[in-house]
Amino acid sequence: MPGVADMPGVAEAETFTPATRFAVPGRIAVSNRAAARWQTATITEIRRETPHAATFRLAVPAWAGHLPGQHLMLRLTAEDGYVAQRHYSIASAPDDPGHIELTLDHVEGGEVSGWFHTLAAPGDMVEVRGPLSGFFAWPGDRPALLIGAGSGVVPLMSMVRHHRGRELDVPLRLLVSARSPEELIYAREYGSETTPVFTRSAPEGVPVGRMAAAHVAPLLADQPPGGWEAYVCGSNAFAEHASRLLVAAGQPVDRIRIERFG
């Protein structure tokens, strides 16, 4: 989510806002009061995902938990008092008490992503507040069709990890678009639930091109009982394109949730 300079995951309520009582099965609902409080987070690990993206694991002892798909506000304060704040999607599944993970693209000119990618090290501390927004959250109780591009896959990966970690029986599918295999975030983690789409270069025998009806239509033609809840995350252009593909394939508009950046 880069929305204001470098925000991978600013949520936008397009049409329908779910009830705030949504909660991950087996967990209590997240407290709005806890979400309003700034907390100190300590970087404990940095993992390189692609040449331009890395995952930052944060220890947040008083973290109240989150729903897959939610985001947080992150704040950096310089020695001279200058403050920079950004929204970032949470990449980790909810079942990791006291820890959260963020995956950040290195955005050219981005104050916060630039600091993370060039200066941050384990032991450094930042401030976080959240989790925020229930619109894009997936409680894990309904079939989910996830479509993302670039760093738009970050909140969707939280859903995939939750689905795997809880061994949920509810159907879940992920279509993820990247320019090349080298730029596919979380490439090592994908399984049979995921179909990658490469727009500029691909492994031998894999077609190259933009996400198309041929990728989306089969999933709508063979959807589970009750249909899909669709989650789309990416740039403005990608979100519009993917949404049109879904609608053309028969997905109800009021069952498409969109989170966009750029």
XYZ file of C-alpha atoms in Angstrom:
262
model
C 0.000 0.000 0.000
C 2.073 3.518 -1.095
C -0.808 6.057 -0.978
C 0.591 9.270 0.373
C 4.212 9.128 -0.822
C 4.768 5.517 0.293
C 1.776 3.964 1.951
C 1.250 0.315 0.911
C -2.241 -0.161 2.203
C -4.455 2.878 2.712
C -7.971 1.491 2.938
C -10.813 3.049 0.985
C -14.417 2.123 1.721
C -15.908 1.864 -1.752
C -19.494 0.797 -1.086
C -20.096 -1.480 1.874
C -18.591 -1.201 5.361
C -18.843 -4.372 7.448
C -19.913 -4.360 11.074
C -17.138 -3.489 13.513
C -17.896 -6.663 15.440
C -16.094 -8.685 12.750
C -13.470 -10.790 14.468
C -11.138 -13.624 13.606
C -12.693 -16.919 14.717
C -11.264 -17.853 18.092
C -10.220 -14.298 18.952
C -12.041 -11.408 20.560
C -12.883 -8.326 18.514
C -10.143 -5.699 18.364
C -10.660 -2.799 20.758
C -11.120 0.631 19.209
C -9.584 2.124 22.332
C -6.425 0.043 21.935
C -6.231 0.979 18.250
C -6.163 4.682 19.152
C -3.076 4.381 21.364
C 0.477 4.859 20.075
C 2.807 2.021 21.052
C 6.561 1.533 20.809
C 7.606 -1.158 18.357
C 11.120 -2.614 18.110
C 12.513 -3.986 14.860
C 13.650 -7.550 15.518
C 14.258 -8.902 12.018
C 14.611 -7.691 8.418
C 14.041 -10.095 5.523
C 14.693 -9.248 1.889
C 11.739 -10.210 -0.332
C 12.722 -8.678 -3.693
C 15.369 -6.168 -4.842
C 12.971 -3.379 -3.841
C 10.896 -4.841 -1.006
C 11.702 -6.136 2.466
C 9.765 -7.446 5.441
C 10.297 -5.839 8.846
C 9.317 -7.858 11.909
C 8.329 -5.712 14.884
C 7.940 -6.631 18.535
C 4.915 -4.811 20.000
C 4.310 -6.344 23.441
C 0.918 -4.714 24.010
C -0.447 -5.299 20.498
C -4.172 -6.097 20.827
C -4.333 -8.269 17.712
C -5.666 -7.551 14.242
C -7.827 -8.978 11.496
C -6.242 -10.190 8.236
C -6.378 -7.270 5.808
C -6.163 -4.451 8.356
C -3.464 -1.772 8.409
C -1.771 0.461 10.967
C -0.351 3.950 11.298
C 3.417 4.137 11.714
C 5.243 7.192 13.070
C 8.913 8.173 12.873
C 10.279 11.082 14.883
C 13.639 12.642 13.997
C 16.087 14.015 16.566
C 15.043 17.556 15.640
C 11.387 16.717 16.332
C 10.280 16.294 12.717
C 7.515 13.686 12.482
C 6.543 11.522 9.499
C 3.502 9.224 9.539
C 2.361 6.605 7.053
C -0.271 3.877 6.817
C 1.009 0.354 6.156
C -0.780 -2.932 5.681
C -0.063 -5.696 8.163
C 1.483 -8.697 6.440
C 1.462 -11.171 9.310
C -1.355 -13.440 10.425
C -3.153 -12.544 13.672
C -1.859 -15.543 15.616
C 1.558 -14.181 16.529
C 1.152 -12.525 19.960
C 3.281 -9.454 20.515
C 4.629 -9.316 16.961
C 3.567 -7.881 13.617
C 5.215 -7.794 10.211
C 5.212 -5.080 7.563
C 6.472 -5.479 4.002
C 7.610 -2.200 2.491
C 8.543 -1.243 -1.041
C 11.474 1.147 -1.287
C 9.663 4.102 -2.816
C 11.900 6.650 -4.534
C 11.881 9.805 -2.423
C 9.811 8.149 0.304
C 10.789 9.488 3.722
C 9.586 6.518 5.741
C 10.292 3.675 3.323
C 13.675 5.276 2.606
C 14.563 5.175 6.300
C 13.481 1.569 6.635
C 15.429 0.427 3.592
C 18.631 2.395 4.109
C 19.022 3.042 7.847
C 16.799 0.762 9.904
C 18.387 -2.117 11.813
C 17.266 -4.645 14.419
C 16.927 -2.857 17.746
C 15.633 0.386 16.246
C 12.321 1.615 17.589
C 9.327 3.212 15.874
C 5.774 3.987 16.961
C 2.645 2.256 15.717
C -1.082 2.740 16.210
C -3.765 0.307 15.196
C -5.121 -1.872 13.828
C -7.228 0.355 11.597
C -10.194 -0.198 9.237
C -12.591 -3.112 9.191
C -13.629 -2.629 5.578
C -10.879 -4.702 4.013
C -10.714 -7.277 6.817
C -11.372 -10.962 6.148
C -12.687 -12.782 9.232
C -11.974 -16.170 7.699
C -15.632 -17.168 7.631
C -16.414 -16.918 3.902
C -14.797 -17.934 0.596
C -12.216 -15.323 -0.389
C -10.985 -14.459 -3.859
C -7.884 -12.286 -3.504
C -6.423 -10.235 -6.347
C -3.328 -8.083 -5.905
C -0.438 -6.500 -7.768
C 2.991 -5.500 -6.538
C 2.940 -4.517 -2.868
C -0.845 -4.788 -3.029
C -0.340 -8.433 -2.113
C 0.722 -7.477 1.439
C -2.710 -7.445 3.153
C -3.741 -10.437 1.051
C -0.769 -12.418 2.363
C -2.035 -11.823 5.896
C -5.230 -13.576 4.791
C -3.334 -16.442 3.133
C -1.165 -16.947 6.224
C -4.211 -16.922 8.470
C -5.967 -19.443 6.225
C -2.973 -21.768 6.401
C -2.191 -21.233 10.059
C -5.739 -22.060 11.147
C -6.110 -24.803 8.499
C -9.423 -23.261 7.483
C -11.689 -25.282 5.211
C -13.271 -22.209 3.605
C -12.064 -21.813 -0.024
C -9.414 -19.170 -0.720
C -7.704 -18.276 -4.003
C -5.058 -15.658 -4.789
C -4.223 -14.061 -8.137
C -1.077 -11.961 -7.827
C 0.501 -9.828 -10.536
C 4.187 -8.885 -10.701
C 6.497 -7.588 -13.392
C 8.803 -10.595 -13.142
C 9.566 -13.584 -10.894
C 12.333 -11.528 -9.262
C 9.784 -8.882 -8.246
C 7.167 -11.299 -6.933
C 6.855 -10.547 -3.217
C 6.605 -13.686 -1.025
C 7.508 -15.906 -3.994
C 8.823 -18.648 -1.692
C 5.552 -18.909 0.231
C 2.942 -19.444 -2.448
C 1.215 -22.771 -2.823
C -1.621 -24.291 -4.783
C -3.990 -21.478 -3.780
C -1.954 -18.951 -5.774
C -1.705 -18.137 -9.468
C 1.052 -15.636 -10.366
C 0.687 -13.392 -13.420
C 3.837 -11.834 -14.900
C 3.560 -8.685 -16.982
C 7.106 -8.220 -18.336
C 9.087 -11.438 -18.025
C 8.220 -14.935 -16.857
C 9.732 -18.402 -16.495
C 9.973 -20.425 -19.674
C 6.584 -21.674 -20.778
C 4.631 -19.151 -18.689
C 2.693 -16.508 -20.675
C 3.611 -12.844 -20.212
C 0.903 -10.228 -20.070
C -1.530 -8.225 -18.014
C -4.084 -9.937 -15.813
C -7.012 -10.808 -18.050
C -10.453 -12.396 -18.168
C -8.775 -15.751 -18.734
C -7.368 -15.575 -15.209
C -10.529 -14.375 -13.456
C -13.446 -15.934 -15.336
C -12.665 -19.597 -14.469
C -12.753 -18.773 -10.757
C -16.188 -17.169 -11.116
C -17.458 -20.011 -13.295
C -16.529 -22.577 -10.638
C -17.171 -20.607 -7.465
C -17.991 -22.195 -4.092
C -21.518 -22.283 -2.604
C -22.526 -18.736 -1.661
C -20.005 -17.229 -4.044
C -16.798 -15.319 -3.379
C -16.036 -12.280 -1.299
C -13.498 -10.506 -3.541
C -10.594 -8.449 -2.181
C -8.618 -6.303 -4.635
C -5.466 -4.381 -3.677
C -3.034 -2.477 -5.871
C -2.516 0.804 -7.678
C -5.480 2.885 -8.787
C -5.147 1.612 -12.341
C -4.828 -2.008 -11.294
C -7.758 -1.816 -8.873
C -10.015 -0.427 -11.596
C -8.849 -3.026 -14.115
C -9.233 -5.987 -11.749
C -12.644 -4.789 -10.587
C -13.890 -4.571 -14.157
C -12.674 -8.117 -14.811
C -14.550 -9.354 -11.759
C -17.791 -7.615 -12.672
C -17.569 -8.832 -16.277
C -17.160 -12.384 -14.975
C -20.285 -12.067 -12.821
C -18.998 -10.969 -9.393
C -21.597 -8.772 -7.596
C -20.321 -5.208 -7.188
C -21.299 -5.111 -3.514
C -19.059 -8.110 -2.858
C -15.872 -6.473 -4.142
C -13.708 -4.764 -1.536
C -10.998 -2.476 -2.853
C -7.875 -1.068 -1.244
C -5.718 1.068 -3.475
C -2.565 3.157 -3.410
C -0.879 5.696 -5.656
